[in-house]
Coordinates of C-alpha atoms and ligand atoms in Angstrom, one line a residue:
S1 CA -159.2 -59.9 -10.4
S2 CA -158.5 -63.6 -9.9
Y3 CA -162.2 -65.0 -9.9
R4 CA -162.3 -64.0 -13.0
L5 CA -159.7 -66.5 -14.1
R6 CA -160.7 -68.7 -12.6
D7 CA -163.7 -68.8 -14.0
A8 CA -161.8 -68.1 -17.7
L9 CA -161.4 -72.3 -16.8
H10 CA -165.0 -72.7 -15.1
P11 CA -166.1 -75.9 -17.7
L12 CA -168.9 -73.9 -18.7
W13 CA -166.3 -71.5 -21.1
Q14 CA -163.5 -74.2 -21.1
S15 CA -163.5 -74.4 -25.5
E16 CA -163.9 -70.2 -25.7
L17 CA -160.2 -70.3 -24.6
S18 CA -159.6 -71.7 -27.6
V19 CA -161.5 -68.8 -29.8
S20 CA -158.9 -68.2 -32.1
G21 CA -158.9 -64.9 -34.2
G22 CA -162.1 -63.0 -32.6
T23 CA -161.1 -59.4 -32.8
R24 CA -165.1 -58.1 -31.9
Q25 CA -165.5 -60.1 -28.8
S26 CA -168.4 -59.8 -25.8
P27 CA -168.1 -58.6 -22.8
I28 CA -166.2 -56.0 -22.2
N29 CA -165.0 -53.2 -18.9
I30 CA -167.3 -50.0 -20.0
Q31 CA -164.4 -47.3 -19.2
W32 CA -166.0 -44.1 -19.0
R33 CA -164.0 -41.9 -19.4
D34 CA -162.5 -43.9 -22.8
S35 CA -166.7 -44.3 -24.4
V36 CA -167.0 -41.2 -26.8
Y37 CA -170.3 -38.9 -26.9
D38 CA -172.1 -40.0 -30.3
P39 CA -174.6 -36.7 -30.9
H40 CA -175.5 -39.1 -33.6
L41 CA -177.1 -41.8 -32.0
K42 CA -180.9 -41.4 -31.5
P43 CA -183.2 -42.1 -28.9
L44 CA -183.6 -46.3 -28.8
K45 CA -187.2 -47.1 -29.3
I46 CA -189.0 -50.4 -28.1
H47 CA -192.4 -51.3 -28.6
Y48 CA -193.2 -54.9 -27.8
D49 CA -196.5 -56.4 -27.8
P50 CA -196.9 -58.5 -24.6
T51 CA -198.7 -61.5 -26.4
T52 CA -196.2 -62.1 -28.5
C53 CA -194.6 -63.9 -25.5
L54 CA -194.8 -67.9 -25.8
Y55 CA -193.0 -69.8 -23.0
I56 CA -189.6 -69.6 -20.7
W57 CA -187.3 -72.6 -21.1
N58 CA -184.3 -73.8 -19.2
N59 CA -181.5 -74.2 -21.9
G60 CA -178.5 -75.0 -20.1
Y61 CA -177.4 -71.5 -19.1
S62 CA -179.6 -69.6 -18.1
F63 CA -183.4 -69.0 -18.6
Q64 CA -185.1 -67.9 -21.5
V65 CA -188.6 -66.0 -22.5
E66 CA -188.7 -67.3 -26.3
F67 CA -190.8 -64.7 -28.6
D68 CA -192.8 -64.8 -31.6
D69 CA -191.2 -63.8 -34.0
S70 CA -193.3 -64.3 -37.1
A71 CA -193.9 -60.5 -37.6
D72 CA -192.8 -57.0 -36.5
K73 CA -194.5 -57.1 -33.4
S74 CA -192.4 -56.5 -30.4
V75 CA -189.1 -53.7 -31.7
I76 CA -186.8 -52.1 -31.2
M77 CA -185.4 -49.1 -33.8
G78 CA -183.4 -46.0 -33.3
G79 CA -180.0 -45.7 -31.2
P80 CA -177.8 -46.9 -33.3
L81 CA -179.3 -49.4 -35.8
E82 CA -180.2 -48.1 -39.3
N83 CA -183.6 -49.6 -39.6
H84 CA -185.8 -52.1 -36.8
Y85 CA -184.6 -55.2 -35.2
R86 CA -187.3 -58.1 -33.6
L87 CA -187.5 -59.3 -30.2
K88 CA -186.4 -63.1 -30.4
Q89 CA -185.9 -64.3 -26.8
F90 CA -184.1 -62.5 -23.7
H91 CA -182.3 -64.5 -20.9
F92 CA -179.9 -64.0 -17.7
H93 CA -176.7 -64.6 -16.3
W94 CA -175.9 -63.7 -12.8
G95 CA -173.5 -65.2 -10.1
A96 CA -173.2 -68.0 -7.4
I97 CA -173.2 -64.2 -4.9
N98 CA -174.0 -60.2 -5.1
E99 CA -170.5 -60.3 -5.4
W100 CA -170.5 -61.1 -9.1
G101 CA -172.8 -61.9 -12.0
S102 CA -172.7 -59.6 -14.8
E103 CA -170.8 -60.3 -17.8
H104 CA -170.1 -56.1 -19.0
M105 CA -168.5 -54.1 -16.2
V106 CA -168.9 -50.5 -16.2
D107 CA -165.0 -49.1 -15.2
S108 CA -164.3 -52.4 -13.1
K109 CA -167.5 -52.6 -11.4
V110 CA -169.6 -55.9 -11.5
Y111 CA -173.8 -56.1 -11.0
P112 CA -175.2 -59.2 -9.9
A113 CA -177.0 -59.6 -12.8
E114 CA -177.5 -58.5 -16.6
L115 CA -180.7 -59.6 -18.8
H116 CA -180.2 -59.8 -22.2
L117 CA -183.2 -58.9 -25.0
V118 CA -182.1 -60.2 -27.8
H119 CA -183.0 -59.2 -31.1
W120 CA -182.3 -60.0 -35.1
N121 CA -182.4 -57.8 -38.3
P122 CA -185.6 -59.0 -40.5
V123 CA -184.8 -56.6 -43.7
T124 CA -181.0 -58.1 -43.8
S125 CA -181.8 -61.7 -43.4
T126 CA -185.1 -64.2 -43.3
S127 CA -184.6 -65.3 -40.0
F128 CA -182.9 -65.4 -36.4
E129 CA -180.7 -67.9 -37.2
E130 CA -179.6 -66.6 -40.5
A131 CA -179.2 -63.1 -38.9
V132 CA -176.7 -64.6 -36.1
M133 CA -174.3 -65.1 -39.5
E134 CA -174.9 -62.3 -40.8
N135 CA -172.1 -58.8 -39.3
N136 CA -174.8 -57.4 -37.4
G137 CA -177.7 -59.2 -37.6
L138 CA -178.4 -59.3 -33.9
V139 CA -179.1 -56.3 -32.1
V140 CA -178.7 -57.3 -27.9
I141 CA -180.1 -54.7 -25.2
G142 CA -178.1 -55.4 -21.9
V143 CA -179.6 -53.8 -18.1
F144 CA -177.5 -54.3 -15.2
L145 CA -179.9 -55.9 -11.6
K146 CA -178.6 -54.8 -8.9
L147 CA -180.1 -55.2 -5.3
G148 CA -182.2 -53.2 -4.5
A149 CA -186.5 -52.7 -4.2
H150 CA -188.1 -56.0 -5.2
H151 CA -189.4 -55.3 -9.3
A152 CA -192.5 -56.4 -9.0
G153 CA -192.1 -56.8 -13.1
L154 CA -189.7 -59.5 -12.7
Q155 CA -191.7 -61.6 -9.5
K156 CA -193.6 -63.0 -12.9
L157 CA -190.8 -64.4 -14.7
V158 CA -189.6 -65.6 -11.1
D159 CA -192.6 -67.4 -9.8
A160 CA -192.4 -69.3 -13.5
L161 CA -188.9 -70.4 -12.2
P162 CA -189.4 -73.1 -10.1
A163 CA -191.2 -75.4 -13.2
V164 CA -188.4 -74.8 -15.2
R165 CA -185.9 -76.3 -12.3
H166 CA -183.8 -77.9 -14.5
K167 CA -182.2 -78.0 -18.2
D168 CA -184.9 -79.0 -21.5
A169 CA -188.5 -77.7 -18.8
I170 CA -190.9 -75.5 -20.5
V171 CA -193.6 -74.0 -19.2
E172 CA -196.2 -71.6 -21.7
F173 CA -195.9 -68.1 -20.4
D174 CA -198.5 -65.8 -21.6
V175 CA -198.2 -61.8 -21.8
F176 CA -195.5 -60.7 -20.6
D177 CA -193.8 -56.8 -22.0
P178 CA -190.1 -57.3 -20.8
S179 CA -190.4 -53.1 -21.8
C180 CA -191.1 -53.5 -17.4
L181 CA -187.4 -53.9 -17.2
M182 CA -186.3 -51.5 -19.1
P183 CA -185.3 -48.8 -16.8
S184 CA -186.3 -45.1 -17.4
C185 CA -183.5 -43.4 -18.0
P186 CA -182.4 -43.4 -22.0
D187 CA -178.5 -43.0 -21.7
Y188 CA -177.3 -46.2 -23.0
W189 CA -173.7 -47.1 -24.6
T190 CA -172.9 -49.3 -28.1
Y191 CA -170.0 -51.1 -29.2
D192 CA -169.5 -53.8 -31.8
G193 CA -169.3 -57.1 -30.6
S194 CA -170.1 -60.8 -30.4
L195 CA -172.3 -63.6 -28.7
T196 CA -171.0 -64.3 -25.3
T197 CA -171.7 -68.2 -25.7
P198 CA -170.7 -70.7 -28.3
P199 CA -171.0 -69.9 -31.1
L200 CA -169.7 -66.0 -30.6
T201 CA -170.2 -65.1 -33.2
E202 CA -169.1 -61.9 -34.0
S203 CA -173.3 -60.2 -35.4
V204 CA -174.2 -58.6 -32.6
T205 CA -174.6 -54.9 -32.1
W206 CA -174.3 -54.6 -28.2
I207 CA -176.5 -51.5 -26.5
I208 CA -175.6 -51.7 -22.7
K209 CA -177.7 -49.1 -20.7
K210 CA -176.3 -47.2 -17.9
T211 CA -178.6 -47.4 -15.4
P212 CA -179.5 -50.4 -13.5
I213 CA -182.9 -52.0 -13.1
E214 CA -183.3 -52.4 -8.7
V215 CA -184.0 -56.6 -7.7
D216 CA -184.1 -57.3 -4.5
Q217 CA -182.5 -60.9 -2.5
N218 CA -185.3 -63.3 -2.8
Q219 CA -185.0 -62.7 -6.4
L220 CA -181.8 -63.2 -7.2
E221 CA -182.3 -66.1 -5.1
E222 CA -184.3 -67.6 -6.8
F223 CA -182.7 -67.6 -10.2
R224 CA -179.5 -69.2 -8.1
M225 CA -182.2 -72.1 -7.5
L226 CA -182.0 -72.9 -11.4
L227 CA -180.4 -76.2 -12.2
F228 CA -177.7 -76.5 -15.2
T229 CA -178.6 -80.3 -14.5
S230 CA -181.6 -82.1 -16.1
A231 CA -184.1 -84.1 -13.9
G232 CA -182.0 -87.3 -13.2
E233 CA -178.9 -85.7 -13.1
E234 CA -176.7 -85.4 -9.7
E235 CA -178.1 -80.9 -9.3
K236 CA -175.5 -78.8 -10.2
R237 CA -177.2 -75.4 -9.5
M238 CA -177.3 -72.6 -12.0
V239 CA -174.8 -69.7 -10.8
D240 CA -172.7 -68.4 -12.5
N241 CA -173.3 -68.7 -15.8
F242 CA -171.0 -65.8 -17.3
R243 CA -168.1 -65.5 -19.4
P244 CA -164.8 -63.6 -18.1
L245 CA -164.2 -60.6 -19.6
Q246 CA -162.4 -59.9 -23.6
P247 CA -160.2 -57.7 -24.5
L248 CA -161.6 -54.5 -26.4
M249 CA -159.2 -54.6 -29.0
N250 CA -159.1 -51.9 -31.5
R251 CA -162.8 -50.6 -30.7
T252 CA -164.3 -47.8 -29.2
V253 CA -167.6 -47.4 -26.9
R254 CA -170.1 -44.7 -28.1
S255 CA -171.9 -43.3 -25.0
S256 CA -175.1 -41.3 -26.1
F257 CA -175.4 -39.0 -23.2
R258 CA -172.4 -36.6 -22.0
Ligands
HZJ301 C1 -179.3 -70.8 -30.9 C2 -178.1 -70.2 -31.7 C3 -177.5 -70.5 -30.6 C4 -176.8 -70.1 -29.6 C5 -177.1 -68.4 -29.9 C6 -178.2 -68.5 -31.3 C7 -177.8 -67.2 -31.2 C8 -178.3 -66.1 -30.2 C9 -177.3 -66.3 -28.9 C10 -176.9 -65.4 -28.3 C11 -176.7 -65.7 -26.5 O1 -176.4 -65.3 -25.5 S1 -175.8 -63.4 -25.7 N1 -175.2 -63.7 -24.2 O2 -176.6 -62.6 -25.8 O3 -174.9 -63.6 -26.5 C12 -176.2 -66.9 -26.5 C13 -176.6 -68.1 -26.9 C14 -177.2 -67.7 -28.5 C15 -178.1 -68.9 -32.0 C16 -176.8 -69.2 -33.1 C17 -177.8 -70.6 -33.5 C18 -178.2 -71.1 -33.0 O4 -179.0 -70.9 -33.9 S2 -179.7 -71.7 -34.0 N2 -181.7 -72.6 -34.6 O5 -179.1 -73.3 -33.9 O6 -179.3 -72.2 -35.8
ZN302 ZN1 -177.2 -63.3 -22.2

């Protein structure tokens, strides 16, 4: 709808309009009826080690929690994956108000926020940076956030946000298990896509969980108190840090459920 077009011209994404030749860009609108049930899709297996959590920082377009990916300690496997992938970081995208904020949509339904857990393939790449350039070097798990009950697990993250209010702020963040942010429902969609911010590389296998997690109004408002700007600059609230929808082109979205 109209606000999406307005956001497409938002300074944050102006450059992306020039990305030409993309055939598998993200995010997309997942049309439930067009998705194809794939009985070969296995359940996704997640084993995160909370002690691999390192720090939380404001990178100027989201807040991000970084993990120690020097060993196979926090990994995912199964699902559509040929082998295991290591957790590198997770971050969120959200709107200025609850009416929008997620990057992906389901039958044009938009959520107030979306969590992305970014993993890389240590079998085909020797580093995260190298994996970014590999065809399917990355796996990003997307989890929708909807307005509802207070999320106790998320609150530990929310309590750290005032310490990373400005761009490039960083604070130690130890012992956090991101699996507490996963919905219990195992159902997901999967499709081949890209990063949703520059460099927009087409190296991502997306796994989008069907069921959202619930967070409360105060928790969403804490996200919206972060800033895009560094200390000393004129303050710009960190909101609407999502990319507009991209064309599906010649892709099929598979579902793990009937
Ligand atoms: C850090 C990097 C630049 C940005 C970037 C990276 C990886 C995954 C990313 C996921 C994002 O979010 S999303 N929504 O899941 O697509 C957004 C940006 C991402 C690498 C790619 C090259 C840079 O790596 S580096 N060290 O400079 O070589
Ligand atoms: Zn993201």
